[in-house]
Coordinates of N, CA and C in Angstrom, one line a residue:
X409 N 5.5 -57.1 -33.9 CA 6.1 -58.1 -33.0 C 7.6 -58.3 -33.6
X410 N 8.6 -58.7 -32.5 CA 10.0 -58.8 -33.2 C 10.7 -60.1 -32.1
X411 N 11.3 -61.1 -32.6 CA 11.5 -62.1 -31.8 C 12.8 -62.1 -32.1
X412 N 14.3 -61.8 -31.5 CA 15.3 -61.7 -31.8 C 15.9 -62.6 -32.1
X413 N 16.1 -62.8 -33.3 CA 17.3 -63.5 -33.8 C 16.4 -65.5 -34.2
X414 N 15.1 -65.5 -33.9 CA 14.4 -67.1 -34.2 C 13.0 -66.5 -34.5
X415 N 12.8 -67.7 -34.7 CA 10.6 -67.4 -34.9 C 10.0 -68.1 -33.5
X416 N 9.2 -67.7 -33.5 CA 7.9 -68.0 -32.5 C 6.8 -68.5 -33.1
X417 N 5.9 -68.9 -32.1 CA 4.4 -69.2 -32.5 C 3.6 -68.2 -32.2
X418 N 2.8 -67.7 -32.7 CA 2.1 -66.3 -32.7 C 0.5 -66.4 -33.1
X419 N -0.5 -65.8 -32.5 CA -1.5 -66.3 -33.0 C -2.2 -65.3 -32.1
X420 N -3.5 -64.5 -32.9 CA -4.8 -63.4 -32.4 C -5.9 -64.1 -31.6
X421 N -6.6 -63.9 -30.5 CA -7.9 -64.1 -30.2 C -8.6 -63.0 -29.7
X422 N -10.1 -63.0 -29.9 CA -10.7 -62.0 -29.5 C -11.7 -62.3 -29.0
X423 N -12.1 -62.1 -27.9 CA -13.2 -62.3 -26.8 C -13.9 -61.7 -26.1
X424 N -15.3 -61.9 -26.3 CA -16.6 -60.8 -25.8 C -16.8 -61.5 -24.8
X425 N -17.3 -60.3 -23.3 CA -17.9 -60.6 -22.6 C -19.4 -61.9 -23.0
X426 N -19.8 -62.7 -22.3 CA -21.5 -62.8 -22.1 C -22.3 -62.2 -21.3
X427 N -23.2 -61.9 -21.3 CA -24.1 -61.2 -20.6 C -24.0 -61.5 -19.0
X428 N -23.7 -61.2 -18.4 CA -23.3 -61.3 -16.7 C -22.0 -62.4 -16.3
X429 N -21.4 -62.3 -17.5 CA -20.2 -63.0 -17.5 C -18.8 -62.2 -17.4
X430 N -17.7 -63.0 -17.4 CA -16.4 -62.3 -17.5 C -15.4 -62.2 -19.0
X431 N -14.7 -61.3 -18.9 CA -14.1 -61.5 -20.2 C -12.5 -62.1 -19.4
X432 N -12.4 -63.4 -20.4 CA -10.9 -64.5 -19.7 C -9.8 -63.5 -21.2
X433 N -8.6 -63.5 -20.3 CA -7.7 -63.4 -21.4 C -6.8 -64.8 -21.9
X434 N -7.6 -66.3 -21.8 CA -6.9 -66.8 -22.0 C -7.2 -67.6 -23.5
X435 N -7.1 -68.6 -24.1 CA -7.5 -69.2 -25.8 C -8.8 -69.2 -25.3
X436 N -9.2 -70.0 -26.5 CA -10.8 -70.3 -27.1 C -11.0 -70.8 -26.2
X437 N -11.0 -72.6 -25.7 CA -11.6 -73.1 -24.5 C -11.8 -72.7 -23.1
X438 N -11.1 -72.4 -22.7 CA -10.9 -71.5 -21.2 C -11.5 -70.7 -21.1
X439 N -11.4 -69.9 -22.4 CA -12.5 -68.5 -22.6 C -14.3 -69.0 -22.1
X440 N -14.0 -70.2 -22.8 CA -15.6 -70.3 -23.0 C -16.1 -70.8 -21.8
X441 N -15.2 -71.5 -21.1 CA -15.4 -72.2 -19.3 C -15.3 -70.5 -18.8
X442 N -15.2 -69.5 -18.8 CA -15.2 -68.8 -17.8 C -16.5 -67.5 -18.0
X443 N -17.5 -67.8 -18.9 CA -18.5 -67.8 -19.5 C -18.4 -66.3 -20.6
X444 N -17.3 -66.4 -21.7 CA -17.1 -65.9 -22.5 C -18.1 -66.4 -23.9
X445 N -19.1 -65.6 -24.3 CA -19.6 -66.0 -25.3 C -19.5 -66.1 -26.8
X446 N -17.9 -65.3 -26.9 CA -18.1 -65.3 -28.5 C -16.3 -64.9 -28.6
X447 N -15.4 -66.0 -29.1 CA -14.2 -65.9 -29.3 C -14.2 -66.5 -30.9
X448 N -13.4 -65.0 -31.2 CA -12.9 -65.0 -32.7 C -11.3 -64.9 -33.0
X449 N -10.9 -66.3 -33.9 CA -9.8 -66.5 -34.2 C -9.2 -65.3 -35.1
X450 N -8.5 -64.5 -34.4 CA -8.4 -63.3 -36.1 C -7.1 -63.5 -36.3
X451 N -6.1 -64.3 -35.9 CA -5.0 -64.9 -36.6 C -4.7 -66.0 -36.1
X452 N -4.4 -67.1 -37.2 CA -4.3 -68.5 -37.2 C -3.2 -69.1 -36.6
X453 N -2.8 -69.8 -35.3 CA -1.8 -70.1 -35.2 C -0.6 -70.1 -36.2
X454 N 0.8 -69.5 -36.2 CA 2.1 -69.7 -36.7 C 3.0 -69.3 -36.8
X455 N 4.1 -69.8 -37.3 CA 5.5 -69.3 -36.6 C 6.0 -68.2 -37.3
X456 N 6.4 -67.5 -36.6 CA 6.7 -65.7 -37.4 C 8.1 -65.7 -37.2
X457 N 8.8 -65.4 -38.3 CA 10.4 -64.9 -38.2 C 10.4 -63.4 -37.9
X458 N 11.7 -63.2 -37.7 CA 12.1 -61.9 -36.8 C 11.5 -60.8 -38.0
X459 N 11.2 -59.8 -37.4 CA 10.7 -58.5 -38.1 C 11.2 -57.3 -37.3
X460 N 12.0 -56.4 -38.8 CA 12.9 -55.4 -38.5 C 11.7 -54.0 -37.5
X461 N 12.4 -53.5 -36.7 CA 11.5 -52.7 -36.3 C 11.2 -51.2 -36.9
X462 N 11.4 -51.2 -38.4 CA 10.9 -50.5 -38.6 C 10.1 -50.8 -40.4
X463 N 9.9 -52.1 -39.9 CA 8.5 -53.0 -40.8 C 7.4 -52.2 -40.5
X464 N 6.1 -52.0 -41.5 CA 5.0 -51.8 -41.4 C 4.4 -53.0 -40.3
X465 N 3.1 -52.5 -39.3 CA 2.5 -53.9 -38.4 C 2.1 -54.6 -39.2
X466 N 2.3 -56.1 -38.2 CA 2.1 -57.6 -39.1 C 0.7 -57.6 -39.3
X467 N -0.4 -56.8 -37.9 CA -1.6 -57.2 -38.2 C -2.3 -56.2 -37.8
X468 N -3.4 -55.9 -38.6 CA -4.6 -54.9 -37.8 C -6.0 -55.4 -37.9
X469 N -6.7 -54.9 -37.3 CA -8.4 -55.5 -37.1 C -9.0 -54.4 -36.3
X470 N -10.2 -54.9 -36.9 CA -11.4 -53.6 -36.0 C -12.2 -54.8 -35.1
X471 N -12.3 -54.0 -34.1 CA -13.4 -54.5 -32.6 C -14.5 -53.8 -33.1
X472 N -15.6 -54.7 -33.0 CA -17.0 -54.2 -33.1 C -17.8 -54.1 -31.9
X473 N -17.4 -54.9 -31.1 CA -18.2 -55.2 -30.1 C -17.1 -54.7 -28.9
X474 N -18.1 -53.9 -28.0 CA -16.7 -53.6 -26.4 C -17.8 -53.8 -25.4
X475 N -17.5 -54.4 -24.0 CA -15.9 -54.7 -24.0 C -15.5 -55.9 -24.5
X476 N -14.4 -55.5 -24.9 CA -13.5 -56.8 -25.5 C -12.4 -57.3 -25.0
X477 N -11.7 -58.4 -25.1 CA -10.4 -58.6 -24.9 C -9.6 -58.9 -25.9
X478 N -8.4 -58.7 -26.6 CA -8.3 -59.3 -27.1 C -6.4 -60.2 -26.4
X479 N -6.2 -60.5 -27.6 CA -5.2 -62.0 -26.8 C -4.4 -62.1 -27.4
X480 N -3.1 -61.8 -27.3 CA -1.6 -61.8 -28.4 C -1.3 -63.5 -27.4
X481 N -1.2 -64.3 -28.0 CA -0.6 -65.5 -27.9 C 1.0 -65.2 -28.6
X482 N 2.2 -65.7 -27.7 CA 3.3 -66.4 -28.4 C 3.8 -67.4 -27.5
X483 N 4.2 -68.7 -28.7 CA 4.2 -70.1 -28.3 C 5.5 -70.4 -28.7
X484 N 6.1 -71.2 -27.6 CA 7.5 -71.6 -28.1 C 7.4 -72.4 -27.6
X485 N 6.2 -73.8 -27.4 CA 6.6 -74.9 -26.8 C 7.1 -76.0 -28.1
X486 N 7.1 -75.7 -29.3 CA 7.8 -76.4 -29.8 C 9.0 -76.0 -29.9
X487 N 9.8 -75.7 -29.3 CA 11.4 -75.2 -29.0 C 11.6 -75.5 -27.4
X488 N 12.5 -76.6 -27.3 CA 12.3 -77.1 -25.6 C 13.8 -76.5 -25.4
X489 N 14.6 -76.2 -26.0 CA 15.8 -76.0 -25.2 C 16.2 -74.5 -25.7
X490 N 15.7 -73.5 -26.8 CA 16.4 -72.3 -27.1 C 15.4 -71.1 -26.1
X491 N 15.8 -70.2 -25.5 CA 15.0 -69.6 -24.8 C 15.0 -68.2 -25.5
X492 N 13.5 -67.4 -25.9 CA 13.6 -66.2 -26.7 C 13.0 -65.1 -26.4
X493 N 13.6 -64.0 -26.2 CA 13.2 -62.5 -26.0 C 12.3 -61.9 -27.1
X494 N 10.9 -61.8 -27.1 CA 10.0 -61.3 -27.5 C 10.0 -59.7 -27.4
X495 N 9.9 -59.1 -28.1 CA 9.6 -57.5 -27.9 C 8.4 -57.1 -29.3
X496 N 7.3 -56.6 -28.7 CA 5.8 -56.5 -29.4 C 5.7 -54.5 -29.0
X497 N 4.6 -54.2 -30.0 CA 4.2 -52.9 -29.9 C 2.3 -53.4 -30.4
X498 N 1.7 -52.7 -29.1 CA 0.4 -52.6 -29.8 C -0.3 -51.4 -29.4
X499 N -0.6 -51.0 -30.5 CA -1.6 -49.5 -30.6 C -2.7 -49.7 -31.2
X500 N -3.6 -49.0 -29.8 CA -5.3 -49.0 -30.0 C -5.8 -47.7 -30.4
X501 N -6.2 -48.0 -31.6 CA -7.0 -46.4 -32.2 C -8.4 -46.3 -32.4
X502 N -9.1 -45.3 -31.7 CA -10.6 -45.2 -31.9 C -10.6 -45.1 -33.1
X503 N -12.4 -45.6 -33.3 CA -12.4 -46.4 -35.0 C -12.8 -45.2 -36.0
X504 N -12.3 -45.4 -37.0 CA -12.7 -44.2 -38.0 C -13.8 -44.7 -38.8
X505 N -15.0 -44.1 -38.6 CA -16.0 -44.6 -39.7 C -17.2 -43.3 -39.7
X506 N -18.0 -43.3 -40.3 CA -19.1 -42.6 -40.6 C -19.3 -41.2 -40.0
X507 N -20.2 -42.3 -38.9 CA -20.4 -41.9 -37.6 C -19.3 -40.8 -37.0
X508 N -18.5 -41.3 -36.7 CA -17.5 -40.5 -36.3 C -17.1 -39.8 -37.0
X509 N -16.5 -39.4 -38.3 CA -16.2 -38.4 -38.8 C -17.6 -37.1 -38.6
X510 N -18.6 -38.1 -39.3 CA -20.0 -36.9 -38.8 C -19.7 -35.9 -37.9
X511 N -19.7 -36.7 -36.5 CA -19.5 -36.6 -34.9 C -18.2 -35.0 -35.0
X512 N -17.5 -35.5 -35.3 CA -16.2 -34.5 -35.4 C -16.7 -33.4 -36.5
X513 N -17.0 -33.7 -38.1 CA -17.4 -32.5 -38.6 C -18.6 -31.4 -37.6
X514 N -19.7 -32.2 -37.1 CA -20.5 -31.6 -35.8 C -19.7 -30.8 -35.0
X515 N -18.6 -31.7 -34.1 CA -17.8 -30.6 -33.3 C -17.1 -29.5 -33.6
X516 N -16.4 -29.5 -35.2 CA -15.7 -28.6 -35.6 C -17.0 -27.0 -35.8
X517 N -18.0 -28.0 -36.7 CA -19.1 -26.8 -36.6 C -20.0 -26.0 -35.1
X518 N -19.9 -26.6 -34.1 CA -19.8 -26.2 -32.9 C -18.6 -25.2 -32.4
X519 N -17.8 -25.8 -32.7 CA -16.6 -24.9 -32.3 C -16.4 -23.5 -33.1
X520 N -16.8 -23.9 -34.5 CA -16.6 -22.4 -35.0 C -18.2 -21.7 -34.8
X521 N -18.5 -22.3 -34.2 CA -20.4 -21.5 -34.1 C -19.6 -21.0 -32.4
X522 N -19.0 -21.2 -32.0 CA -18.6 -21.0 -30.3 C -17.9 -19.7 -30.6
X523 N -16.5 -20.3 -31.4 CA -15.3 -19.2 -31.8 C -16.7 -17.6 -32.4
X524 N -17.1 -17.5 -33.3 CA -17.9 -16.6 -33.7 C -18.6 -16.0 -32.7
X525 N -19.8 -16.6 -31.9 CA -20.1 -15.8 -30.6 C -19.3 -15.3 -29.9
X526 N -17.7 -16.2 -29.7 CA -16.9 -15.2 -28.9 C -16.9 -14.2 -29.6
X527 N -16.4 -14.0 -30.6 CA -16.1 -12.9 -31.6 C -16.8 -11.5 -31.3
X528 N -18.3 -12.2 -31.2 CA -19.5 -11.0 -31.5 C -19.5 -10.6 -30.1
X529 N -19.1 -11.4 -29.2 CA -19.0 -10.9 -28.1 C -18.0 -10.0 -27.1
X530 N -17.1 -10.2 -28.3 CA -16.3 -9.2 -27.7 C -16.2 -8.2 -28.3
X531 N -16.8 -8.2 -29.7 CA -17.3 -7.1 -30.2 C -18.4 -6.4 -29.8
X532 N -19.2 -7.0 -29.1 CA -20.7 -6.0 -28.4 C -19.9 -5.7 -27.3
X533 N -19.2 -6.5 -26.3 CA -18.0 -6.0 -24.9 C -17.1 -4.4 -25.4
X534 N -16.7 -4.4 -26.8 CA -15.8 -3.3 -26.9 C -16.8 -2.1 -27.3
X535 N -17.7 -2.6 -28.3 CA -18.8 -1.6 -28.2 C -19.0 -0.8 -27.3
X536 N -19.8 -1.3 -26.1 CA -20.1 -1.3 -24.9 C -19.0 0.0 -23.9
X537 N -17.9 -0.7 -24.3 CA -16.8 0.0 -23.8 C -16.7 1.7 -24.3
X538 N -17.1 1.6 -25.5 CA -17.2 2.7 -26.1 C -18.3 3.8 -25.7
X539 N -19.1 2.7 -26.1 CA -20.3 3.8 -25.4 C -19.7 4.4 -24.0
X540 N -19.6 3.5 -22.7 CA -19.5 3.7 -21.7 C -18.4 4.9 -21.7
X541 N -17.6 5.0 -22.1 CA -16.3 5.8 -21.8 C -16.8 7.2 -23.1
X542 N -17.5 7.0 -23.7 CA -18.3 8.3 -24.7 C -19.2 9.0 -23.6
X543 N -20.1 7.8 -22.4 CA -21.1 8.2 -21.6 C -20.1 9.3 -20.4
X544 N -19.0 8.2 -20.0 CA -18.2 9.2 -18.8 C -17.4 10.3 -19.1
X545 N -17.1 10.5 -20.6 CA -16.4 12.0 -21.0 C -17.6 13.3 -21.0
X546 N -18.5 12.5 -21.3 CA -19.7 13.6 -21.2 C -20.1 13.9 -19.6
X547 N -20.7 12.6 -18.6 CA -20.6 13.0 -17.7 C -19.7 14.3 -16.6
X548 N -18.2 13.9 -17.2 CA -17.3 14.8 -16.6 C -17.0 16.0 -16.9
X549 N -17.8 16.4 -18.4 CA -18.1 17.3 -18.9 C -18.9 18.4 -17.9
X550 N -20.4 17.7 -17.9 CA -21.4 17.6 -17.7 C -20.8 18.6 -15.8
X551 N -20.3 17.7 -15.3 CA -19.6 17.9 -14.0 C -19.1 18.9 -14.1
X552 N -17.8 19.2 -14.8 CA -17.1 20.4 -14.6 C -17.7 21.6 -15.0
X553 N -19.0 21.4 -16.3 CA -20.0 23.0 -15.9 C -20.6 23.1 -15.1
X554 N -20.6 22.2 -14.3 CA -21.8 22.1 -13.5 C -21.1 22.9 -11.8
X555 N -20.0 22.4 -11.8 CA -19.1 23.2 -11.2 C -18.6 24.4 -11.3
X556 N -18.4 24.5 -12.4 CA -17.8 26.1 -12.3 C -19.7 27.0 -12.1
X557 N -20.2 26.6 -12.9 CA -22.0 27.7 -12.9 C -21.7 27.5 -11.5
X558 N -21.9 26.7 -10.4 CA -22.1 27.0 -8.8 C -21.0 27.7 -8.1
X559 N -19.5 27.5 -8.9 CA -18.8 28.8 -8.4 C -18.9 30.0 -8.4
X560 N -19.7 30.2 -10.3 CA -19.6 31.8 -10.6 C -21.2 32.3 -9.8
X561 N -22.1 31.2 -8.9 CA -23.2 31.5 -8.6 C -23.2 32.0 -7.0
X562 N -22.1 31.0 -6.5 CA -21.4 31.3 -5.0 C -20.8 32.9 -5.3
X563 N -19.8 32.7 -6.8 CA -19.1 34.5 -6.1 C -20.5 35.3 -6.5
X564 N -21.5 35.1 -7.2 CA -22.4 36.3 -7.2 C -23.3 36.7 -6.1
X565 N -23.1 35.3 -5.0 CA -24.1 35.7 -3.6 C -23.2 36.4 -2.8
X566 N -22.1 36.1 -2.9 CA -21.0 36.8 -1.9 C -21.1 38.0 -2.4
X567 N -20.8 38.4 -4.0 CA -21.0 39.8 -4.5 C -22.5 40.7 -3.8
X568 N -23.3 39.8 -4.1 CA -24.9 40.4 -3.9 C -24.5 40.7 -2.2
X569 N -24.2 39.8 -1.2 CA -24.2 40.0 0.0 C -23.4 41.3 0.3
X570 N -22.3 41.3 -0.2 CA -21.4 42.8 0.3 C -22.0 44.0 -0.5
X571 N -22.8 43.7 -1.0 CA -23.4 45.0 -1.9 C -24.5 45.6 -0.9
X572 N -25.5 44.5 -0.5 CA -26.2 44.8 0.3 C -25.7 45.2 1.7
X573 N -24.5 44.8 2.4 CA -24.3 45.5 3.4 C -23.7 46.9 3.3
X574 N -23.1 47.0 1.7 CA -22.7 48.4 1.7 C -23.9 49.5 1.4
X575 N -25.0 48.9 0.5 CA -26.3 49.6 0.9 C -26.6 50.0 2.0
X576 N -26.6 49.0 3.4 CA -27.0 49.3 4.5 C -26.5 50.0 5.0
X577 N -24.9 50.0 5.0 CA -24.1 51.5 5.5 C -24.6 52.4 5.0
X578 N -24.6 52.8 3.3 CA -25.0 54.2 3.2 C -26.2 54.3 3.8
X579 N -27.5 53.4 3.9 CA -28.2 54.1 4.4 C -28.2 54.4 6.0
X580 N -27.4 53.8 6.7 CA -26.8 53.9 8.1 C -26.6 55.7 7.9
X581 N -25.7 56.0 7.1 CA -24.8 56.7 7.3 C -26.1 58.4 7.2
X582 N -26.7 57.7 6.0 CA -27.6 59.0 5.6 C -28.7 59.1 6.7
X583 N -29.2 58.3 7.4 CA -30.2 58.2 8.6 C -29.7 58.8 10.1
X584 N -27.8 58.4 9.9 CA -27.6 59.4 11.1 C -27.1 61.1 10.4
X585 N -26.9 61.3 9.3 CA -27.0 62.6 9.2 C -28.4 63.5 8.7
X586 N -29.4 62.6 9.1 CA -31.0 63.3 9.1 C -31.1 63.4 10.1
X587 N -30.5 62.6 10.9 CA -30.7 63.0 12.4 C -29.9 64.3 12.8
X588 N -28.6 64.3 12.2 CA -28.1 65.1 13.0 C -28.5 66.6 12.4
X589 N -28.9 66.7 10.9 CA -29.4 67.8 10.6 C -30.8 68.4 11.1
X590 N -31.5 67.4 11.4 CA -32.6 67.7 12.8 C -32.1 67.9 14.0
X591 N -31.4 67.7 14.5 CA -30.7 68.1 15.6 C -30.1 69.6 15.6
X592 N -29.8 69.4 14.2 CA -28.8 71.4 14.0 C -30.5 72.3 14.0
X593 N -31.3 72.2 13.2 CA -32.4 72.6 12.9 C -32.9 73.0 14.7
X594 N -32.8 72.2 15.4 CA -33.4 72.4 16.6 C -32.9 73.6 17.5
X595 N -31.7 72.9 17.5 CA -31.2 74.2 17.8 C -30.9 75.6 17.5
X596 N -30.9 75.4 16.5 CA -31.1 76.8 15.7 C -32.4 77.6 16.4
X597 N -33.1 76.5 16.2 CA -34.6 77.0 16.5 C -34.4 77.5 18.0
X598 N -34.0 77.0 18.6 CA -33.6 77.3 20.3 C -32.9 78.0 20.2
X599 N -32.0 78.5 19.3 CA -31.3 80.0 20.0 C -32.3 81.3 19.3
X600 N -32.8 80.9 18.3 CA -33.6 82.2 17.8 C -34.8 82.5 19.1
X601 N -35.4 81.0 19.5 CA -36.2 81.6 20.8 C -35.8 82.5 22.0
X602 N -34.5 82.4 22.2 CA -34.0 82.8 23.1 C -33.3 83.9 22.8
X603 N -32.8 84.2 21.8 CA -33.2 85.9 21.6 C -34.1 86.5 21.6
X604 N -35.1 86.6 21.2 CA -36.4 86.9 21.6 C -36.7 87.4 22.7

């Protein structure tokens, strides 16, 4: 807190709900008419002189109980005629204790048990990748003999096929000259008859 250039009246309150009740942000009595069950004075009413702003804070405390309120009072009703510019800073920090550090050592050991399965996991992923791309060089292997044996198997039917039609010519060829050599025979035979 910094009150420029005078002092103020300054003073902490802290107030728990009651059970189906409200939490008042205002002092002790009021609190307790608005069915506030448990207000703790954690600084005593009094007058604070100016503090440089880069003093250590005037005060700290731990909340045990939430929800809570708590209550920065400043009082200048004993000063009826000087009017004063207050300027305050308050920071609320989750509580450091046991518990909690536990809680966090747990998370950190979670997180490196997380980080690690990623690890292994992208290590069995690149594995994987290996195999896979070991599996498709072989396949394409596998493919391209598999291709050429059905080409060299195609030109051997084409081979086999023109072989056999050239078989069938020669024997075309030798079938019409048994014919036609029985046809010479014939006649031969017919002109010897016919000398006769």
């Amino acid at each position: 807190e910094h009150c420029e250039g005078f002092d103020i009246g300054f003073s902490v309150y802290l107030t728990t709900a009651a059970s189906g009740g409200s939490t008042s942000t205002s002092t002790g009595t009021a609190a307790a008419r608005s069915g506030v069950s448990n207000v703790t004075i954690v600084r005593e009413p009094e007058r604070i002189a100016t503090i440089g702003s880069n003093a250590k804070p005037a005060l700290s405390f731990k909340v045990d109980n939430v929800p809570s309120t708590v209550l920065l009072k400043f009082d200048n009703a004993y000063s009826w005629i000087t009017n004063k510019r207050v300027l305050y800073h308050v920071e609320v920090r989750p509580p450091i204790d046991e518990f909690v550090v536990a809680r966090s050592r747990r998370a950190e050991l979670a997180i490196d048990s997380v980080a690690m399965s990623l690890r292994q996991a992208r290590d069995g992923v690149s594995k994987i990748r290996q195999v896979r791309q070991s599996v498709e060089q072989k396949a394409r292997k596998t493919r391209e003999i598999t291709e050429a044996s059905q080409k060299a198997l195609d030109d051997n039917v084409v081979a086999f096929k023109n072989a056999v039609k050239a078989v069938k010519q020669v024997e075309n060829s030798m079938n019409e000259k048994e014919l036609e050599t029985e046809e010479n025979k014939r006649l031969v035979q017919q002109m010897d008859q016919e000398k006769q």
